[in-house]
Coordinates of C-alpha atoms and ligand atoms in Angstrom, one line a residue:
Chain H
M559 CA -0.2 -0.1 -0.2
A560 CA 1.1 3.6 -0.5
E561 CA 0.6 4.6 3.2
K562 CA 3.0 3.3 5.5
I563 CA 2.6 3.4 9.7
R564 CA 6.2 3.1 11.2
E565 CA 4.8 3.0 15.1
E566 CA 8.4 2.6 16.1
K567 CA 9.5 5.7 14.8
G568 CA 6.0 8.0 15.1
L569 CA 5.7 8.1 11.6
I570 CA 3.2 7.7 8.5
V571 CA 4.2 7.6 5.1
R572 CA 1.9 10.5 3.3
H573 CA 3.9 10.3 -0.4
R574 CA 5.5 8.1 -2.4
I575 CA 8.8 8.6 -3.5
V576 CA 7.3 9.0 -7.1
E577 CA 4.4 11.9 -5.5
L578 CA 7.8 13.4 -4.0
I579 CA 9.4 13.9 -7.3
E580 CA 6.0 15.2 -9.0
H581 CA 5.9 17.5 -6.8
W582 CA 9.3 19.1 -6.5
A583 CA 9.8 18.8 -10.7
I584 CA 6.5 21.5 -11.2
A585 CA 7.8 23.2 -7.7
L586 CA 11.0 23.7 -9.5
S587 CA 10.5 24.0 -12.8
G588 CA 7.4 26.2 -12.2
L589 CA 9.6 28.4 -10.3
L590 CA 11.7 28.8 -13.0
L591 CA 9.2 29.2 -15.5
L592 CA 8.2 31.8 -13.5
L593 CA 11.2 33.7 -13.8
S594 CA 12.2 33.1 -17.5
G595 CA 8.7 34.0 -18.0
F596 CA 8.8 37.3 -16.8
F597 CA 11.8 38.4 -18.4
Q598 CA 10.0 37.4 -21.7
M599 CA 8.9 41.1 -21.3
P600 CA 11.3 43.4 -22.0
T601 CA 11.7 44.0 -17.3
A602 CA 14.7 42.8 -17.1
N603 CA 17.1 45.7 -18.8
R604 CA 14.8 47.7 -17.8
Y605 CA 14.8 47.1 -13.6
Y606 CA 18.2 46.4 -13.9
F607 CA 18.0 42.9 -13.5
T608 CA 20.8 42.6 -15.8
S609 CA 23.0 44.3 -13.2
L610 CA 22.7 41.7 -10.3
P611 CA 25.2 38.9 -10.0
G612 CA 23.9 35.4 -11.9
L613 CA 20.9 36.9 -13.4
S614 CA 23.5 39.0 -16.2
W615 CA 21.2 36.5 -18.8
S616 CA 17.9 37.7 -17.7
G617 CA 18.2 40.7 -20.8
D618 CA 18.9 38.0 -23.4
F619 CA 15.6 37.2 -24.9
F620 CA 17.2 34.2 -26.8
V621 CA 18.7 32.7 -23.5
S622 CA 15.9 33.2 -21.3
L623 CA 13.7 31.7 -23.5
N624 CA 16.3 28.7 -23.8
V625 CA 16.0 28.8 -20.1
H626 CA 11.5 28.9 -20.4
Y627 CA 11.4 26.3 -22.7
A628 CA 14.1 24.0 -21.1
A629 CA 11.9 24.0 -17.2
S630 CA 9.0 23.7 -19.4
I631 CA 10.0 20.1 -20.8
L632 CA 10.3 18.8 -17.0
F633 CA 6.9 21.1 -16.1
I634 CA 4.7 19.7 -19.3
A635 CA 6.5 16.0 -18.6
A636 CA 5.5 15.8 -15.1
A637 CA 2.4 17.5 -15.2
L638 CA 1.2 14.8 -18.0
F639 CA 3.2 12.4 -16.1
H640 CA 1.0 13.0 -13.0
L641 CA -2.1 13.1 -15.1
T642 CA -1.9 9.9 -17.0
Y643 CA 0.1 7.5 -13.9
H644 CA -2.8 8.5 -10.9
G645 CA -5.2 8.7 -13.6
M646 CA -4.5 5.2 -14.8
R647 CA -4.5 4.0 -10.9
G648 CA -7.5 5.3 -10.0
D649 CA -6.2 7.8 -7.2
M650 CA -8.8 10.4 -6.5
G651 CA -7.8 11.8 -3.2
M652 CA -6.9 15.0 -4.6
I653 CA -10.6 14.8 -6.7
P654 CA -12.7 17.6 -5.5
Q655 CA -15.7 16.3 -3.9
K656 CA -19.3 17.1 -2.9
G657 CA -19.1 19.8 0.6
D658 CA -15.7 20.1 -0.2
I659 CA -17.2 24.0 -0.6
K660 CA -18.9 24.4 2.6
T661 CA -16.3 22.0 4.5
S662 CA -13.6 24.3 3.2
I663 CA -15.2 27.5 4.6
T664 CA -15.6 25.7 8.0
V665 CA -11.8 25.2 8.0
I666 CA -10.9 28.4 7.0
K667 CA -12.6 30.1 9.2
S668 CA -11.4 27.8 12.4
F669 CA -8.4 28.3 11.5
F670 CA -9.1 32.0 13.1
G671 CA -10.0 30.2 15.7
K672 CA -13.8 30.1 15.5
G673 CA -15.6 26.6 16.0
E674 CA -13.6 23.2 15.7
E675 CA -12.1 21.5 12.7
P676 CA -13.8 18.8 10.8
P677 CA -12.4 15.9 11.3
F678 CA -10.1 14.6 8.0
H679 CA -9.4 12.4 4.9
K680 CA -5.6 12.6 3.9
Y681 CA -6.4 15.6 2.4
L682 CA -8.3 18.6 3.4
P683 CA -11.3 19.9 1.5
E684 CA -9.6 23.2 0.4
Q685 CA -6.4 20.9 -0.4
R686 CA -8.2 19.3 -2.7
L687 CA -10.2 22.5 -4.0
A688 CA -6.7 24.1 -4.5
Y689 CA -5.8 21.2 -6.6
A690 CA -8.5 21.5 -9.2
G691 CA -8.2 25.1 -9.1
M692 CA -3.8 24.9 -9.8
A693 CA -4.5 22.1 -12.0
F694 CA -6.7 24.1 -14.0
I695 CA -4.3 27.2 -14.4
I696 CA -1.4 24.5 -15.1
A697 CA -3.7 22.9 -18.1
M698 CA -4.1 26.3 -19.7
L699 CA -0.4 27.4 -19.2
I700 CA 0.6 24.5 -20.5
L701 CA -1.9 24.1 -23.6
S702 CA -1.4 27.7 -24.4
G703 CA 2.2 27.4 -24.5
L704 CA 2.5 24.6 -26.6
I705 CA 0.3 26.7 -29.5
K706 CA 2.9 29.2 -29.0
T707 CA 6.2 27.2 -29.5
F708 CA 4.3 25.7 -32.3
K709 CA 3.7 29.3 -33.6
N710 CA 7.4 30.0 -32.6
L711 CA 8.8 26.7 -34.7
Y712 CA 6.8 26.5 -37.8
A713 CA 3.8 29.0 -38.3
P714 CA 4.7 31.9 -37.6
D715 CA 2.0 33.3 -39.5
M716 CA -0.5 31.3 -37.5
S717 CA -4.6 32.9 -37.3
L718 CA -3.5 35.9 -35.4
T719 CA -7.1 35.0 -33.5
V720 CA -5.0 32.0 -32.6
V721 CA -2.2 33.5 -31.5
L722 CA -3.9 36.3 -29.5
A723 CA -6.0 34.1 -27.7
A724 CA -2.7 32.2 -26.8
T725 CA -1.0 35.0 -25.5
W726 CA -3.2 36.5 -23.4
V727 CA -4.5 33.7 -22.0
H728 CA -1.0 32.4 -21.2
N729 CA -0.5 36.1 -20.0
I730 CA -3.3 35.9 -17.4
F731 CA -2.4 32.4 -16.2
F732 CA 0.4 33.2 -15.4
A733 CA -0.5 35.9 -12.8
L734 CA -3.1 33.5 -11.7
F735 CA 0.1 31.3 -11.4
V736 CA 2.0 33.4 -9.2
L737 CA -1.2 34.4 -6.8
A738 CA -1.9 30.5 -6.6
F739 CA 1.8 30.1 -5.3
L740 CA 1.4 32.6 -3.3
G741 CA -1.5 30.9 -1.9
H742 CA -0.1 27.6 -1.2
I743 CA 2.7 29.7 0.4
A744 CA 0.6 30.9 2.9
A745 CA -1.4 27.6 3.7
I746 CA 1.9 26.3 4.6
L747 CA 2.6 29.0 6.9
L748 CA -0.6 28.8 8.5
K749 CA 0.6 26.6 12.0
P750 CA -2.6 24.1 11.8
N751 CA -0.8 23.2 8.1
R752 CA 2.8 23.2 9.0
P753 CA 3.4 19.2 10.4
M754 CA 2.4 18.6 6.5
V755 CA 5.9 20.1 5.3
R756 CA 7.5 17.2 6.6
G757 CA 5.9 15.4 4.2
I758 CA 6.2 17.1 1.4
L759 CA 9.6 17.1 2.0
T760 CA 10.6 13.5 3.8
G761 CA 7.0 11.5 2.5
S762 CA 7.1 11.2 6.1
V763 CA 4.1 13.3 8.7
R764 CA 4.1 12.8 12.2
L765 CA 1.7 10.0 13.4
D766 CA 0.6 11.6 16.1
Y767 CA -0.3 14.7 13.9
A768 CA -2.3 12.4 11.6
R769 CA -4.3 10.7 14.1
H770 CA -5.3 14.0 15.2
R771 CA -5.9 16.0 12.5
H772 CA -6.6 12.7 9.8
P773 CA -8.3 10.2 11.5
L774 CA -10.7 9.1 8.0
W775 CA -7.6 8.8 6.1
L776 CA -5.7 6.6 8.7
A777 CA -9.4 4.5 8.9
E778 CA -9.5 3.9 5.3
M779 CA -5.9 2.9 5.6
E780 CA -6.8 0.1 8.2
M781 CA -9.8 -0.9 5.9
E782 CA -7.6 -1.2 3.0
L783 CA -5.2 -3.5 5.4
A784 CA -7.9 -5.9 5.7
N785 CA -8.7 -6.0 2.1
E786 CA -5.0 -6.6 1.3
I787 CA -5.6 -10.1 2.3
P788 CA -7.6 -11.2 -0.2
A789 CA -10.6 -12.6 -0.2
P790 CA -10.0 -16.5 -1.9
M791 CA -9.5 -15.2 -5.8
E792 CA -11.7 -14.7 -8.0
Q793 CA -11.7 -11.4 -9.2
A794 CA -8.2 -10.6 -8.7
P795 CA -7.0 -7.1 -10.0
A796 CA -9.6 -4.7 -10.9
P797 CA -11.0 -3.3 -7.4
A798 CA -7.7 -2.3 -7.0
V799 CA -8.0 0.7 -8.6
L800 CA -10.9 1.7 -6.1
L801 CA -8.9 0.9 -2.7
E802 CA -7.5 4.7 -2.9
D803 CA -10.7 6.1 -2.1
P804 CA -13.5 4.1 -0.2
Q805 CA -16.5 5.9 -0.3
P806 CA -18.7 3.6 1.9
A807 CA -16.4 3.3 4.3
E808 CA -16.6 7.4 4.8
K809 CA -20.4 7.2 5.9
V810 CA -18.9 4.9 8.9
D811 CA -18.3 8.1 11.7
V812 CA -14.7 7.5 12.6
I813 CA -14.5 9.1 15.9
P814 CA -11.6 11.4 15.9
A815 CA -8.4 9.8 18.3
P816 CA -9.2 12.0 21.3
D817 CA -5.6 10.4 23.1
Q818 CA -3.4 13.1 22.0
E819 CA -2.7 16.2 22.2
T820 CA -0.6 17.2 19.6
D821 CA 2.1 19.4 19.3
P822 CA 1.1 22.2 16.7
S823 CA 4.0 23.0 15.9
G824 CA 5.3 21.1 12.5
K825 CA 4.8 21.7 9.1
K826 CA 2.5 20.8 6.4
E827 CA 2.2 20.1 2.3
Q828 CA 0.1 20.1 -0.4
S829 CA 0.6 18.8 -4.0
Chain I
M1126 CA 1.1 58.8 -55.4
K1127 CA -2.5 58.9 -55.0
N1128 CA -3.9 57.0 -52.2
E1129 CA -6.6 55.8 -55.3
K1130 CA -7.9 52.4 -54.5
T1131 CA -6.4 50.1 -57.6
P1132 CA -9.1 47.3 -58.0
E1133 CA -8.3 43.6 -57.0
I1134 CA -5.6 42.5 -56.1
S1135 CA -1.5 43.2 -56.5
R1136 CA -1.3 40.6 -59.4
R1137 CA -2.8 42.9 -61.4
S1138 CA -0.6 45.9 -60.5
F1139 CA 2.5 43.5 -59.8
L1140 CA 2.6 42.7 -64.0
K1141 CA 1.8 46.2 -64.7
A1142 CA 5.2 47.6 -62.1
A1143 CA 6.7 44.4 -63.6
A1144 CA 6.3 45.2 -66.7
G1145 CA 7.2 48.6 -66.5
A1146 CA 10.8 47.2 -64.4
A1147 CA 11.2 44.8 -67.5
A1148 CA 11.0 47.9 -70.0
L1149 CA 13.4 49.8 -68.0
S1150 CA 16.0 46.8 -67.4
G1151 CA 15.5 45.3 -70.5
L1152 CA 14.8 42.1 -68.9
T1153 CA 11.8 40.1 -69.9
L1154 CA 9.2 38.4 -67.9
P1155 CA 9.3 35.1 -66.1
K1156 CA 6.7 32.6 -67.2
A1157 CA 5.9 31.8 -63.4
V1158 CA 4.3 35.6 -62.7
H1159 CA 1.8 34.1 -64.8
A1160 CA 2.3 30.9 -63.0
G1161 CA 0.0 30.3 -59.6
G1162 CA 1.4 32.3 -57.2
G1163 CA -0.1 31.5 -54.0
K1164 CA -1.2 34.4 -51.4
Q1165 CA 2.2 34.8 -50.2
L1166 CA 4.1 38.2 -51.9
A1167 CA 7.6 39.4 -51.7
S1168 CA 9.2 42.9 -52.8
L1169 CA 12.1 43.0 -54.6
I1170 CA 14.6 46.1 -54.5
D1171 CA 17.1 46.3 -57.4
L1172 CA 20.0 48.3 -56.7
S1173 CA 21.0 48.3 -60.1
L1174 CA 17.5 50.5 -60.9
C1175 CA 17.4 53.3 -57.7
D1176 CA 19.6 56.2 -58.4
G1177 CA 18.5 57.5 -54.6
C1178 CA 16.5 60.2 -56.7
S1179 CA 19.3 62.2 -56.3
D1180 CA 17.3 65.5 -58.8
R1181 CA 14.4 65.4 -56.0
E1182 CA 14.9 67.2 -53.2
A1183 CA 14.0 63.6 -51.3
P1184 CA 13.7 60.1 -52.5
A1185 CA 10.1 59.2 -53.7
C1186 CA 9.6 56.3 -52.1
V1187 CA 10.5 57.6 -48.2
S1188 CA 8.0 60.5 -49.4
A1189 CA 5.3 58.8 -50.6
C1190 CA 5.8 56.3 -47.0
R1191 CA 5.8 59.8 -45.3
T1192 CA 2.1 60.9 -46.7
I1193 CA 1.0 57.5 -46.4
N1194 CA 1.9 57.8 -42.4
K1195 CA 2.1 61.4 -41.7
D1196 CA -1.3 60.6 -39.1
T1197 CA 0.0 57.5 -38.4
I1198 CA 1.0 58.2 -34.6
P1199 CA -1.9 59.8 -32.9
P1200 CA -1.1 63.0 -31.0
I1201 CA 1.4 62.6 -28.2
A1202 CA 0.4 62.8 -24.4
E1203 CA 1.6 65.7 -22.8
P1204 CA 4.0 65.9 -20.8
I1205 CA 5.2 62.4 -21.4
P1206 CA 5.1 60.0 -18.5
V1207 CA 8.9 58.7 -17.4
P1208 CA 9.8 55.2 -17.0
W1209 CA 11.5 53.8 -13.5
P1210 CA 13.6 52.9 -13.2
R1211 CA 15.8 53.3 -16.2
K1212 CA 14.4 56.9 -16.9
T1213 CA 14.2 56.3 -21.3
V1214 CA 12.1 58.9 -23.1
E1215 CA 11.8 58.7 -27.3
D1216 CA 10.3 61.1 -29.0
W1217 CA 10.6 62.0 -32.1
S1218 CA 7.2 64.6 -32.1
R1219 CA 9.8 67.0 -32.6
K1220 CA 12.1 65.6 -35.1
R1221 CA 9.0 64.6 -37.3
E1222 CA 11.0 66.1 -40.4
V1223 CA 14.5 63.2 -40.3
K1224 CA 14.6 61.2 -43.2
N1225 CA 17.6 59.7 -43.3
R1226 CA 17.1 57.1 -40.7
L1227 CA 14.3 55.0 -39.4
T1228 CA 12.1 56.9 -36.9
P1229 CA 8.6 56.5 -35.6
Y1230 CA 7.8 59.0 -38.1
N1231 CA 9.6 57.7 -41.2
F1232 CA 10.0 54.2 -41.9
I1233 CA 12.2 54.0 -45.1
Y1234 CA 15.7 55.8 -46.0
V1235 CA 17.9 55.7 -48.7
H1236 CA 21.5 54.9 -47.9
Q1237 CA 24.1 56.5 -50.1
A1238 CA 26.7 53.9 -50.7
E1239 CA 30.4 55.0 -52.4
I1240 CA 32.2 51.7 -53.7
D1241 CA 35.3 51.1 -55.5
W1242 CA 34.3 48.7 -57.8
N1243 CA 37.1 47.4 -60.1
G1244 CA 39.4 50.8 -59.9
Q1245 CA 36.1 52.7 -60.5
K1246 CA 33.9 54.8 -57.7
K1247 CA 30.7 53.5 -58.4
T1248 CA 27.3 55.0 -55.8
V1249 CA 25.0 52.4 -55.2
Y1250 CA 21.6 53.6 -53.1
V1251 CA 19.9 51.2 -50.6
P1252 CA 16.8 52.3 -49.4
R1253 CA 16.8 51.0 -46.3
R1254 CA 13.3 49.4 -44.5
C1255 CA 11.5 46.0 -42.8
M1256 CA 12.4 43.0 -44.3
H1257 CA 9.2 40.8 -43.3
C1258 CA 11.2 38.3 -42.4
D1259 CA 9.9 34.8 -43.2
N1260 CA 10.6 33.6 -39.5
P1261 CA 10.8 36.9 -37.8
A1262 CA 11.4 37.4 -33.7
C1263 CA 10.4 40.1 -34.0
A1264 CA 6.9 39.2 -33.7
T1265 CA 6.9 35.4 -32.7
I1266 CA 8.5 36.6 -29.2
C1267 CA 6.4 40.0 -28.6
P1268 CA 5.0 39.4 -25.4
F1269 CA 1.3 40.8 -26.6
S1270 CA 1.4 39.7 -29.9
A1271 CA 1.2 43.3 -31.1
N1272 CA 3.4 42.6 -33.9
H1273 CA 2.2 39.5 -35.9
K1274 CA 3.1 37.9 -39.5
Q1275 CA 0.2 38.5 -42.0
T1276 CA -0.3 35.5 -44.1
N1277 CA 0.3 37.8 -47.3
G1278 CA 4.0 37.9 -45.7
A1279 CA 3.3 41.8 -43.9
V1280 CA 4.8 42.1 -40.6
V1281 CA 3.0 44.6 -38.9
I1282 CA 2.7 46.1 -35.8
D1283 CA -1.0 46.7 -34.0
Q1284 CA -0.2 50.2 -32.6
D1285 CA -3.2 49.5 -30.5
L1286 CA -1.8 46.7 -28.3
C1287 CA 1.7 47.4 -28.2
F1288 CA 2.8 48.4 -24.9
G1289 CA 6.1 49.7 -26.6
G1290 CA 9.0 47.8 -24.5
A1291 CA 11.0 47.8 -27.6
K1292 CA 11.7 43.8 -27.2
C1293 CA 10.9 43.6 -31.6
K1294 CA 14.0 46.1 -32.3
T1295 CA 16.4 43.9 -29.5
V1296 CA 15.7 40.7 -31.3
C1297 CA 15.9 42.5 -34.9
P1298 CA 19.4 42.0 -36.6
W1299 CA 18.8 45.2 -38.2
E1300 CA 17.1 46.7 -35.3
I1301 CA 13.7 48.6 -36.7
P1302 CA 11.5 49.2 -35.3
Q1303 CA 11.4 52.6 -33.7
R1304 CA 9.8 54.2 -30.7
Q1305 CA 7.5 56.9 -30.0
S1306 CA 7.3 56.7 -26.4
G1307 CA 4.0 59.0 -25.5
V1308 CA 1.4 57.0 -27.4
G1309 CA -0.9 53.9 -27.2
I1310 CA -2.7 51.3 -24.6
Y1311 CA 0.6 51.4 -21.6
L1312 CA -1.2 55.5 -20.9
H1313 CA -3.7 53.6 -19.9
V1314 CA -2.4 50.8 -18.0
L1315 CA 1.0 51.6 -15.6
P1316 CA 2.2 54.0 -17.6
T1317 CA 5.6 54.5 -15.6
L1318 CA 5.9 50.6 -14.5
M1319 CA 5.2 49.1 -18.0
G1320 CA 5.7 49.7 -21.0
N1321 CA 7.2 52.9 -22.7
G1322 CA 5.2 53.9 -26.2
V1323 CA 4.7 52.2 -29.3
M1324 CA 7.3 50.6 -31.6
Y1325 CA 6.9 51.9 -35.8
K1326 CA 7.9 50.5 -38.7
C1327 CA 7.1 49.5 -42.4
D1328 CA 3.9 47.3 -42.6
L1329 CA 4.1 46.8 -46.1
C1330 CA 1.0 48.8 -46.7
N1331 CA -0.9 46.3 -45.4
G1332 CA -4.3 48.0 -45.3
R1333 CA -3.6 49.3 -49.4
L1334 CA -2.4 45.5 -50.0
G1335 CA -6.0 44.9 -48.3
K1336 CA -7.1 47.0 -50.8
G1337 CA -5.8 45.9 -53.6
A1338 CA -3.6 48.8 -54.1
L1339 CA 0.3 49.3 -54.4
P1340 CA 2.2 50.0 -51.2
G1341 CA 2.9 53.6 -51.4
C1342 CA 6.6 53.1 -52.1
V1343 CA 6.5 50.5 -54.8
E1344 CA 3.6 52.9 -56.9
A1345 CA 5.9 56.0 -56.5
C1346 CA 9.5 54.9 -57.2
P1347 CA 9.8 56.9 -60.9
R1348 CA 12.7 54.3 -61.7
K1349 CA 10.8 51.1 -60.7
A1350 CA 13.4 49.7 -58.4
I1351 CA 11.0 48.1 -56.2
L1352 CA 8.4 45.6 -56.8
I1353 CA 6.1 43.1 -55.2
G1354 CA 4.0 40.4 -55.8
P1355 CA 3.1 36.7 -55.4
R1356 CA 6.7 34.9 -53.5
A1357 CA 7.6 32.8 -55.8
D1358 CA 7.5 35.4 -58.9
I1359 CA 9.8 37.5 -57.1
F1360 CA 12.5 35.0 -56.3
A1361 CA 12.5 33.9 -59.5
L1362 CA 12.5 37.3 -61.0
A1363 CA 15.0 38.1 -58.1
E1364 CA 17.5 34.8 -59.9
E1365 CA 16.8 36.0 -63.2
R1366 CA 17.8 39.4 -62.7
A1367 CA 20.9 38.3 -60.5
T1368 CA 22.0 36.3 -63.2
Q1369 CA 21.8 38.8 -66.1
M1370 CA 23.8 41.0 -64.1
K1371 CA 26.4 38.5 -62.9
G1372 CA 25.5 40.3 -59.3
Y1373 CA 24.2 39.0 -55.8
I1374 CA 20.9 38.6 -53.7
Y1375 CA 20.8 39.7 -49.9
G1376 CA 17.7 38.9 -48.1
K1377 CA 17.3 35.5 -48.9
K1378 CA 19.5 33.8 -46.2
E1379 CA 19.8 36.5 -43.9
N1380 CA 17.8 36.7 -40.4
G1381 CA 16.3 33.2 -41.7
G1382 CA 15.0 33.8 -44.8
T1383 CA 13.5 37.2 -46.0
S1384 CA 10.3 38.7 -48.1
T1385 CA 12.4 41.1 -49.2
L1386 CA 15.1 40.4 -51.7
Y1387 CA 18.0 43.0 -52.8
V1388 CA 19.3 42.4 -56.0
S1389 CA 22.8 44.6 -56.5
P1390 CA 25.5 43.9 -59.5
V1391 CA 27.8 45.5 -56.5
S1392 CA 28.4 42.5 -53.7
F1393 CA 26.4 43.3 -50.2
D1394 CA 30.5 42.6 -48.0
L1395 CA 31.2 46.0 -50.1
I1396 CA 28.0 48.0 -49.0
N1397 CA 28.1 46.5 -46.0
K1398 CA 31.7 48.5 -45.6
T1399 CA 30.0 51.7 -46.7
M1400 CA 27.9 51.3 -43.3
R1401 CA 28.0 51.9 -40.2
K1402 CA 25.4 50.8 -37.8
K1403 CA 23.8 54.2 -35.2
P1404 CA 20.8 54.1 -34.4
G1405 CA 18.3 54.1 -36.7
Q1406 CA 20.9 53.4 -39.7
P1407 CA 21.3 49.6 -39.8
D1408 CA 23.9 47.5 -41.3
M1409 CA 24.0 44.9 -44.4
P1410 CA 25.6 42.7 -43.3
T1411 CA 25.4 39.4 -45.1
G1412 CA 24.2 36.0 -43.5
V1413 CA 23.1 37.9 -40.5
E1414 CA 22.2 34.9 -38.5
R1415 CA 18.9 34.0 -36.9
R1416 CA 19.4 33.8 -33.7
M1417 CA 16.1 31.8 -32.4
A1418 CA 17.0 29.6 -34.3
G1419 CA 19.7 29.2 -31.3
T1420 CA 16.1 28.2 -29.3
D1421 CA 14.2 25.3 -31.2
P1422 CA 16.2 22.3 -30.9
L1423 CA 14.4 22.4 -27.0
G1424 CA 11.0 24.0 -28.7
K1425 CA 10.9 20.6 -30.4
L1426 CA 11.6 19.1 -27.5
V1427 CA 8.6 20.7 -25.6
L1428 CA 6.8 20.0 -28.0
A1429 CA 7.3 16.3 -27.2
A1430 CA 7.0 16.3 -23.6
P1431 CA 3.9 15.7 -23.7
A1432 CA 3.6 13.0 -25.5
L1433 CA 7.2 11.8 -23.1
G1434 CA 4.7 12.4 -19.9
I1435 CA 2.1 9.8 -21.0
A1436 CA 4.0 7.5 -21.8
A1437 CA 6.0 8.1 -18.8
G1438 CA 2.6 7.3 -16.6
A1439 CA 2.1 5.2 -18.7
A1440 CA 4.3 2.7 -18.3
G1441 CA 4.2 3.5 -14.8
A1442 CA 1.1 2.6 -14.2
F1443 CA 1.0 -0.6 -15.8
K1444 CA 4.1 -1.3 -14.1
W1445 CA 1.6 -0.8 -11.0
L1446 CA -0.9 -3.0 -12.3
S1447 CA 1.3 -5.8 -13.2
H1448 CA 2.5 -6.3 -9.8
R1449 CA -1.0 -5.9 -7.6
K1450 CA -1.9 -8.6 -10.5
A1451 CA 1.1 -10.9 -9.2
Q1452 CA 1.0 -9.7 -5.6
M1453 CA -3.1 -10.6 -5.1
K1454 CA -2.2 -13.9 -7.0
E1455 CA 0.9 -14.6 -4.5
G1456 CA -1.9 -13.6 -1.9
G1457 CA -4.6 -15.7 -3.3
K1458 CA -2.7 -19.0 -3.5
D1459 CA -1.1 -17.7 0.0
N1460 CA -4.7 -18.2 1.4
G1461 CA -5.8 -21.2 -0.2
Ligands
SF4_553 S1 13.6 52.9 -54.5 FE1 13.0 54.4 -56.4 S2 11.9 56.3 -54.8 FE2 13.4 55.1 -53.5 S3 15.2 56.0 -53.9 FE3 15.3 54.6 -55.4 S4 14.6 55.6 -57.1 FE4 14.1 57.1 -55.9
SF4_554 S1 13.3 43.1 -40.7 FE1 13.3 42.6 -38.1 S2 11.5 44.1 -37.8 FE2 11.7 43.8 -40.1 S3 10.3 41.3 -40.0 FE3 12.5 41.3 -39.9 S4 13.1 41.0 -37.2 FE4 10.9 41.7 -37.6
SF4_555 S1 6.1 49.3 -48.0 FE1 4.5 51.4 -47.3 S2 5.2 51.4 -45.0 FE2 7.0 50.0 -46.1 S3 8.2 51.7 -46.9 FE3 7.0 51.2 -48.5 S4 5.5 52.4 -48.0 FE4 6.1 52.8 -46.0

């Protein structure tokens, strides 16, 4: 199974290596794309970035375009890997669910000391919403970027309507990408979320944190583990795909483990 | 050079112009002119014909272009916002009369080259304007797509969309586009922080072409030194003339290929030696490279990246599926 409890270390595995690689490939190439994309506007020289150490290349549009291309190769490949790989596996943990918007509001209120947080699955409802939002932004950036790249290489006289649409989608979603990135960083900085940072850096989060905040996740995992010992043959592999998010189990009201007070200093993540 | 609308497409006009030129230069028109030429246009500047209009106050091509474009630039903001932090302001509105270089108010000028040619002094006149390149970086990497190559080959800046950042000028090997500060859309956004005016250059008289009229410079030239027509025909004509005069062609390979071919009896290396590259006065190095070609290899990989990602993702998922299948079987055996 993807998630494993390491009682002896007091840790629980939240992300597998492949997911860590996906996240960091997107994150690092995304940052490089923001920077080199910014330099595609004639800003570097005007704002004296070219005089900063290590950024003398920023004023050369062909160098910064090459940097932009290089980063987008990684970015696009990682995004489509993510889509294909998790799509085929049927990983649904980050897909927004019914009621996520309402629950998110409750959760955000609780961040500001109003009311209690509800018990969570592996991902917070706002993480699922943020994921969908970010996925949409990334999809639009990739799509418009591919059109622009194709124009650069093969079709400079492509229909002006298409080029203008691709350009403005790219520019507007560039701005949204910056905002989404800032929002993502802000979410990490929120105290209750901080324990998750460890997850995206090492793959594991503290077990006591998970028990306290993500009891539904642990409950699911236990159910999966029970299912792992397969019933005597017959239809073997197909259901495997459904294991990640067993809807019926959620209806069983799992009582959040009341046993321990979580030390709230820690980290957070999202994907 | 009246702005009267020549009815129907440039082909007929081209024929007229080319026939006149042919008569002048003693050449016959190539058959290709009569064959289908497609929609792409090209122009030819024959330096063996251009005499710089030395008998006139100003070259006819320059005057015609200025007349056509005299109201192209709207009134300039008073005062022109000073950009931050680099305080470059380019204002040509008080120097509109300048004709010996490219400015926002002057899209074509004529360079006079004094050349030692086989022991003889020879003067060659070289009209200079945008080359309307085949894959122009000035257009493809405009961050707002304000500059675009039209299907007829004209590279046109939309002055309503241009922010005047001058990226097009930076990436043009001849630094053709010229900036006028204090006009354009940037005035309505963040004038001191973003943009700095509008870039202007020859647009091949795209508006006139659309109405079936010839570009002003083509129409006005008394020597028929500038021609326009279907691309294939113009290319054939240029080859033919170059062969006839045992001369040279410029613009076929430069910057990755252009749609403006210069034909000259004197080599362009000699002509280029008479040119000192100055703002608004480009030089003419032969074989100048298309620097953007250096980004093509990575660009191709970008286009391949989706397939790479999907293939890797599918491979990973299949591996996982078969692994699970095997596990299931084993589990079944152990249990049973
Ligand atoms: S191209 Fe024609 S109009 Fe222009 S300077 Fe030469 S001869 Fe005169
Ligand atoms: S000559 Fe310069 S401005 Fe004109 S199309 Fe070519 S690159 Fe663009
Ligand atoms: S084609 Fe038109 S815009 Fe260009 S130089 Fe000639 S007259 Fe001027």
